[in-house]
Short mmCIF file of C-alpha atoms in Angstrom, two decimals:
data_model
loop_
_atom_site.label_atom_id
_atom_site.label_comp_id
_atom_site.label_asym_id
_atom_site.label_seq_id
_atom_site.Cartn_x
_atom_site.Cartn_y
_atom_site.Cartn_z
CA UNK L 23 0.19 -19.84 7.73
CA UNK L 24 2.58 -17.12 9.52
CA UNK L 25 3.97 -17.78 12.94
CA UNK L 26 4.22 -15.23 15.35
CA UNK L 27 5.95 -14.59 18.83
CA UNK L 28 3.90 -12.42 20.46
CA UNK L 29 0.50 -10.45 20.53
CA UNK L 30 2.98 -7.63 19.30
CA UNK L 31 4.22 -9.40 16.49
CA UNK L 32 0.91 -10.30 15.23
CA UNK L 33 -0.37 -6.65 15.64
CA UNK L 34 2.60 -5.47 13.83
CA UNK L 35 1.62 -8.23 11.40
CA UNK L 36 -1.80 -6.90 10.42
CA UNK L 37 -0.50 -3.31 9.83
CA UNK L 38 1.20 -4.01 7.31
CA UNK L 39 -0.62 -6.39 5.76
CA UNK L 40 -3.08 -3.28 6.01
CA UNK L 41 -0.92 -0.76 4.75
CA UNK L 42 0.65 -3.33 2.16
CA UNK L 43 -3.00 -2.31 -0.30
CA UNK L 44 -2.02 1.31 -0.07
CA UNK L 45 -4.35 1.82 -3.40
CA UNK L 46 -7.39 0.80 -1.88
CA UNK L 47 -9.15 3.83 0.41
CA UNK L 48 -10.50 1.52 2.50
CA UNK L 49 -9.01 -1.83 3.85
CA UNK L 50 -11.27 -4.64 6.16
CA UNK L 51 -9.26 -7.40 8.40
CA UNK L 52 -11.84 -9.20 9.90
CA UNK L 53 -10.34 -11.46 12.97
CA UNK L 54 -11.98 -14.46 14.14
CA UNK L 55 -10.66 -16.05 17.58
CA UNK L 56 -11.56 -18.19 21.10
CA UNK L 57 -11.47 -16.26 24.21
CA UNK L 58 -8.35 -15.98 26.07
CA UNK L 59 -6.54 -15.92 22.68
CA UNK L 60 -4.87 -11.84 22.76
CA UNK L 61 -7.67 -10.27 20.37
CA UNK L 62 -8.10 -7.88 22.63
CA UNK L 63 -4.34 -7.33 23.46
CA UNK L 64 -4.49 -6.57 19.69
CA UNK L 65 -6.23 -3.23 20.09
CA UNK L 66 -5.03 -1.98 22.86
CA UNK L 67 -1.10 -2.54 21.34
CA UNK L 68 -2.41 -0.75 18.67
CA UNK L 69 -3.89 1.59 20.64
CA UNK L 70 -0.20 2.59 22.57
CA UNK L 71 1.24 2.49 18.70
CA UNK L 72 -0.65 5.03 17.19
CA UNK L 73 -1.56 8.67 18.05
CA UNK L 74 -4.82 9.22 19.60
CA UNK L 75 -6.24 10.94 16.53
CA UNK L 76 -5.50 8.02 14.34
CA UNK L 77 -7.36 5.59 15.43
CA UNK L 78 -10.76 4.74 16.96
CA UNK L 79 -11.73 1.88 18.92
CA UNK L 80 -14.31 -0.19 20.57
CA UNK L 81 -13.06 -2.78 23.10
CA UNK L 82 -13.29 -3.46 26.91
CA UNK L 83 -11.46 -0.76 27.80
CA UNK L 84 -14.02 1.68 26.23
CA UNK L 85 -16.88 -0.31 27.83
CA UNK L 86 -15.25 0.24 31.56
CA UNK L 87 -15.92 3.78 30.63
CA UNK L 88 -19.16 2.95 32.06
CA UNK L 89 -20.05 1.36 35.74
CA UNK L 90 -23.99 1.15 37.41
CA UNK L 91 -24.44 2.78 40.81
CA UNK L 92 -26.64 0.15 42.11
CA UNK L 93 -27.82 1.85 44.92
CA UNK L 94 -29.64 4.96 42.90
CA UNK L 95 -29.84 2.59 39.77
CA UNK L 96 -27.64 5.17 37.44
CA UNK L 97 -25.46 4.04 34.55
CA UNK L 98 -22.09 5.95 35.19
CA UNK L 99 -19.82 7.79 32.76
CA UNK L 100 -16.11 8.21 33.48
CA UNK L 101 -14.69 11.60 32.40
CA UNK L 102 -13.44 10.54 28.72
CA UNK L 103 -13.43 11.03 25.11
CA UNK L 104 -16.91 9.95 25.27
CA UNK L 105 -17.90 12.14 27.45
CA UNK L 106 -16.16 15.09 25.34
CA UNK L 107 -17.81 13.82 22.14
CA UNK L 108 -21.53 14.03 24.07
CA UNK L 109 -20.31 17.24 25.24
CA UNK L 110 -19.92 18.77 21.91
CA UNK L 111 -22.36 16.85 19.75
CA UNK L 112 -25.20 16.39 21.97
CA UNK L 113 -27.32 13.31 23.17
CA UNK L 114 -30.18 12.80 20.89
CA UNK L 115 -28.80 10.41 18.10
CA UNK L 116 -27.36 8.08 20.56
CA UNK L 117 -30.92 8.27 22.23
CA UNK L 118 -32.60 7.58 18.57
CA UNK L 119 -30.10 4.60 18.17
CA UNK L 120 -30.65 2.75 21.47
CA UNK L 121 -34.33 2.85 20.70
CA UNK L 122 -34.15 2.07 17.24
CA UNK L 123 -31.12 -1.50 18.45
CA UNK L 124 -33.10 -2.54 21.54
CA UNK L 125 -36.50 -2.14 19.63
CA UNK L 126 -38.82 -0.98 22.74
CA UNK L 127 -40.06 1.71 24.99
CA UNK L 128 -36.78 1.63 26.80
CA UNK L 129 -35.02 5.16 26.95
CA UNK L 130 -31.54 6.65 28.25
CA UNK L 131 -31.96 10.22 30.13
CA UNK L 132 -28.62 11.82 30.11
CA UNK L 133 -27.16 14.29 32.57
CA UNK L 134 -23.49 15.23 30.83
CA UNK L 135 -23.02 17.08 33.93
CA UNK L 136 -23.18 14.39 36.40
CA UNK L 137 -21.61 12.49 34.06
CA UNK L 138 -24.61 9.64 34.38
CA UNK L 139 -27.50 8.26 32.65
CA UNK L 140 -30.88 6.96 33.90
CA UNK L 141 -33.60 4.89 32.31
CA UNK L 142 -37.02 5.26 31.51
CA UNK L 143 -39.89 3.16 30.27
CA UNK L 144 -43.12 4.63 29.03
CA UNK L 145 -46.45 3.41 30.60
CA UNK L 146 -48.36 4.08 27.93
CA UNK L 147 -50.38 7.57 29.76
CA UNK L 148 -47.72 10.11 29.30
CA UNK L 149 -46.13 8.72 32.10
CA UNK L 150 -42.72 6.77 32.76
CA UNK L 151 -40.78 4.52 34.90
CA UNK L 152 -38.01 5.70 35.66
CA UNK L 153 -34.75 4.20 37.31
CA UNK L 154 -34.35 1.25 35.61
CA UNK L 155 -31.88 -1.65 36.19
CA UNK L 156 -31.32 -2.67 32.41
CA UNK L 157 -30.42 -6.05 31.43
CA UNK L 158 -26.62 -7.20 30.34
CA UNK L 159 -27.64 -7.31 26.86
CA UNK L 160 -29.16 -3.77 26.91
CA UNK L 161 -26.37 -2.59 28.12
CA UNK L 162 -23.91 -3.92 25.52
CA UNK L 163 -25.95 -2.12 23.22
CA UNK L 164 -26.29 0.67 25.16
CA UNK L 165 -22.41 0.68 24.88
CA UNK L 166 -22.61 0.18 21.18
CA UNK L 167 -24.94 2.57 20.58
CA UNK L 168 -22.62 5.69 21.87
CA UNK L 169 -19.73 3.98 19.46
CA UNK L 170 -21.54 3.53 17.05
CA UNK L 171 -23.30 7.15 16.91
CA UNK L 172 -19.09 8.06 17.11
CA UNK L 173 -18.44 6.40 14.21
CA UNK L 174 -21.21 7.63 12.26
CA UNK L 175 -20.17 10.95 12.93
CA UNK L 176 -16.76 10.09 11.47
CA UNK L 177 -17.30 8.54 8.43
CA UNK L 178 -19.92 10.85 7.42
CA UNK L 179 -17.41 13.67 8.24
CA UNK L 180 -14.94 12.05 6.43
CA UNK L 181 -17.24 11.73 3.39
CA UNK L 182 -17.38 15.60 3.12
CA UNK L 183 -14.66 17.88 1.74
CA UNK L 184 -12.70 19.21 4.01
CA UNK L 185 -13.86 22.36 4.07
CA UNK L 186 -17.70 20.93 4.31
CA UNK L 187 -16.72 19.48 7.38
CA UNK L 188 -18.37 20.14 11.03
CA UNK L 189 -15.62 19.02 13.13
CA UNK L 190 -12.15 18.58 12.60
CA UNK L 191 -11.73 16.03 14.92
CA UNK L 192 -11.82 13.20 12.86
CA UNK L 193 -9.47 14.58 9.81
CA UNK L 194 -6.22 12.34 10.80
CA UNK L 195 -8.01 9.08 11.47
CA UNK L 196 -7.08 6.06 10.58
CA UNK L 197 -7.87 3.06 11.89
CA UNK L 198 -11.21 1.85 13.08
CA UNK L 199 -11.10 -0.82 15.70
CA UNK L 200 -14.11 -3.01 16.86
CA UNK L 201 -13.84 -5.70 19.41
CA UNK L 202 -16.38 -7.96 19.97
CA UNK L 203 -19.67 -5.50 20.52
CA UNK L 204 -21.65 -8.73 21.21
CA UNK L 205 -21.52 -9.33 24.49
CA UNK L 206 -24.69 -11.07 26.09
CA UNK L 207 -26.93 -9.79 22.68
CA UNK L 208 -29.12 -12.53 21.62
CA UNK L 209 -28.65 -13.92 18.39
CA UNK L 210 -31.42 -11.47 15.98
CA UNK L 211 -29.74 -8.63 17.75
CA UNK L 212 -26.25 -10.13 16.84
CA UNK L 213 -27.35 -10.44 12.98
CA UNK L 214 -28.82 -6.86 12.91
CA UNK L 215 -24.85 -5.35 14.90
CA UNK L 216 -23.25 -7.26 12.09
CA UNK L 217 -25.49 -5.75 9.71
CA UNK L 218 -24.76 -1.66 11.20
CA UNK L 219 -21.35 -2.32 11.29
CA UNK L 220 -21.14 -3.37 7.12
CA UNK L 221 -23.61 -0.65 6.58
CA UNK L 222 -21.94 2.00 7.72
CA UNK L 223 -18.13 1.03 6.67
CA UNK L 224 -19.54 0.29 3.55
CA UNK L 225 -21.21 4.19 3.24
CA UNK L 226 -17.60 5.49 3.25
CA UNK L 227 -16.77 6.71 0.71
CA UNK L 228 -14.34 10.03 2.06
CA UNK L 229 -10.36 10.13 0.75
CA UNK L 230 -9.02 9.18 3.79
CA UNK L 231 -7.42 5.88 3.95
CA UNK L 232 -9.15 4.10 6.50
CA UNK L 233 -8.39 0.73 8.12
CA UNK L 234 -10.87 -1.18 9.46
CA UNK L 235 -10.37 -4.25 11.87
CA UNK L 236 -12.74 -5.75 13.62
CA UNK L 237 -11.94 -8.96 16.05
CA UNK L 238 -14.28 -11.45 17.42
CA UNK L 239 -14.91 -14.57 19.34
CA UNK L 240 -18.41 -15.14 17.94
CA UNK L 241 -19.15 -17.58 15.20
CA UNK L 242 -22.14 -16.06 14.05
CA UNK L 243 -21.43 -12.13 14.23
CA UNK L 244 -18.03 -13.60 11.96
CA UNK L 245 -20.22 -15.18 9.21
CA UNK L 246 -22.67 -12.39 9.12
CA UNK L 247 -20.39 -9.99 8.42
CA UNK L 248 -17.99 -11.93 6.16
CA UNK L 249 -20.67 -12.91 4.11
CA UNK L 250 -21.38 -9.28 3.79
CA UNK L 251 -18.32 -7.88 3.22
CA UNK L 252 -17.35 -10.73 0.26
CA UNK L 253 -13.61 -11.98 -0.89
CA UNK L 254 -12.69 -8.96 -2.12
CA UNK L 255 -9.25 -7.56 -2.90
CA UNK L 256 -9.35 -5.01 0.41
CA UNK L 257 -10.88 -7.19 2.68
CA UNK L 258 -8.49 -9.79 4.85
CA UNK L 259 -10.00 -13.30 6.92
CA UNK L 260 -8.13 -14.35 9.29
CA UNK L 261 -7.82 -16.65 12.59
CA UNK L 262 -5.80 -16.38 15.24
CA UNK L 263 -4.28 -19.11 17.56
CA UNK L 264 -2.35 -19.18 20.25
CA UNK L 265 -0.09 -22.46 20.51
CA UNK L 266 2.39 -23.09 23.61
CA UNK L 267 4.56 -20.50 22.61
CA UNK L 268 3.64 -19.08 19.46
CA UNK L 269 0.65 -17.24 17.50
CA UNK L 270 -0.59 -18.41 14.13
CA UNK L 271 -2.67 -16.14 11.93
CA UNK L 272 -4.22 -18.20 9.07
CA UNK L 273 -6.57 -17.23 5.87
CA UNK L 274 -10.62 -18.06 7.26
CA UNK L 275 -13.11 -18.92 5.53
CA UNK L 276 -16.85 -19.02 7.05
CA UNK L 277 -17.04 -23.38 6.56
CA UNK L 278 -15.64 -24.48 10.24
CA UNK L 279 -18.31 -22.80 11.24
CA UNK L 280 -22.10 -24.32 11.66
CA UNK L 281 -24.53 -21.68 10.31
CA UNK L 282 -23.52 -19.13 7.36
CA UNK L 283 -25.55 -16.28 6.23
CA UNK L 284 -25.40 -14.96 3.20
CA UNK L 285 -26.67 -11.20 2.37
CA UNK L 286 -28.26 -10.13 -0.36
CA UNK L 287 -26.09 -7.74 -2.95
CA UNK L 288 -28.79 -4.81 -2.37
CA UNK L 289 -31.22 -5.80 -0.01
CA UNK L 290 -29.11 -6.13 3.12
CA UNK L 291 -31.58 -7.08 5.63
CA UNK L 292 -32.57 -10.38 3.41
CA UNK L 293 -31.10 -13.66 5.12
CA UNK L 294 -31.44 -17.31 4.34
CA UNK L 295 -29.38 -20.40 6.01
CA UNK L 296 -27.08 -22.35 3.75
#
């Protein structure tokens, strides 16, 4: 058990027990800690450590991108690096993904311009409702999905040769930084996230050395993906507390926690309770 004096410390802490397997192309920390603890004070320190190209992130900073005009019922966009990425690689795959997370009818119409979305749900006669106040939930995933269509579009960059490559923007990257995408999703919804994310860090396979942390206060999203991932010689558990004056960061295992999951080696979707 290490003991730690700040949110700083333990930041500085993970790097380098990141860095520390520089043979490995691709390192996992996965984080597991209660609310209030400084997980997400962990990304944004490393965040204000790193240059912007190195590192990619998903936290609740990235999330305030976005704000609802509840008066014309349209999902906001602040002028960003989201908005640039939309800009230059188009709408439709975060479109395809939303459907394909939420599972319904439910569709985002974007106008880059306005910087804004609007939804729409088909009747059924070629017609839809449009204007629609979407749930909490939908809009974490909502949220996700745009990351997540980022992500994908940097890993399978990455994957390429260099000179194979359709944007450049990606080519110093390296760290990948996912806080706690689970806001207000029901549990199926949390198991399929967990799911995406291993799916997709797993498909890496580029020469970059890439860093992956991901931090969470969420039991089940935590077992789900560490029984995915497995004890493997890259991949780092850990828990984080916060005493009176201190922080602890301590090897986790899945058992404090009620229900495990464990995934199949090639049938990922496959899920039984312990």
């Amino acid at each position: 058990m290490a003991e730690f004096d700040s949110i700083n410390s333990v930041t500085k802490e993970i790097k380098n027990k990141l860095s520390s397997n520089a043979s490995s192309k691709k390192n996992i920390l996965l984080l597991y800690a209660f609310n209030s603890t400084g997980k997400t004070r962990i990304s944004t320190t490393m965040q204000r450590s790193e240059e912007q190209e190195k590192i990619l992130c998903f936290n609740a900073f990235m999330e305030d991108f976005f704000t609802w005009d509840n008066e014309q019922f349209v999902f906001k966009i602040e002028k960003s690096w989201v908005i640039d990425f939309i800009e230059e690689q188009g709408d439709r795959e975060i479109i395809n993904n939303f459907k394909r997370f939420v599972n319904s009818k439910l569709e985002p119409n974007f106008n880059i311009d306005k910087r804004q979305v609007i939804f729409k749900m088909a009747t059924g006669d070629d017609n839809y409702n449009e204007n629609i106040k979407i749930s909490r939930g939908e809009e974490s995933i909502f949220k996700w999905s745009i990351f997540y269509t980022i992500l994908t579009t940097a890993i399978n960059n990455l994957n390429d040769a260099p000179k194979e490559r359709d944007t450049k923007e990606f080519d110093d990257l390296e760290y990948v930084i996912i806080d706690d995408p689970v806001s207000s999703i029901d549990d199926s919804k949390i198991i399929s996230l967990a799911i995406q994310i291993f799916n997709i860090i797993d498909s890496y396979k580029g020469e970059n050395r890439l860093n992956f942390i991901i931090t969470t206060h969420h039991s089940l999203f935590y077992n789900v993906l560490y029984n995915s991932f497995g004890n493997k010689r890259n991949n780092y558990f850990q828990i984080l507390k916060k005493n009176e004056n201190s922080y602890t960061l301590e090897y986790q295992k899945d058992s404090p926690f009620r229900i495990s999951f464990s995934c199949k080696k090639r049938n990922r979707k496959s899920y039984k309770k312990e």
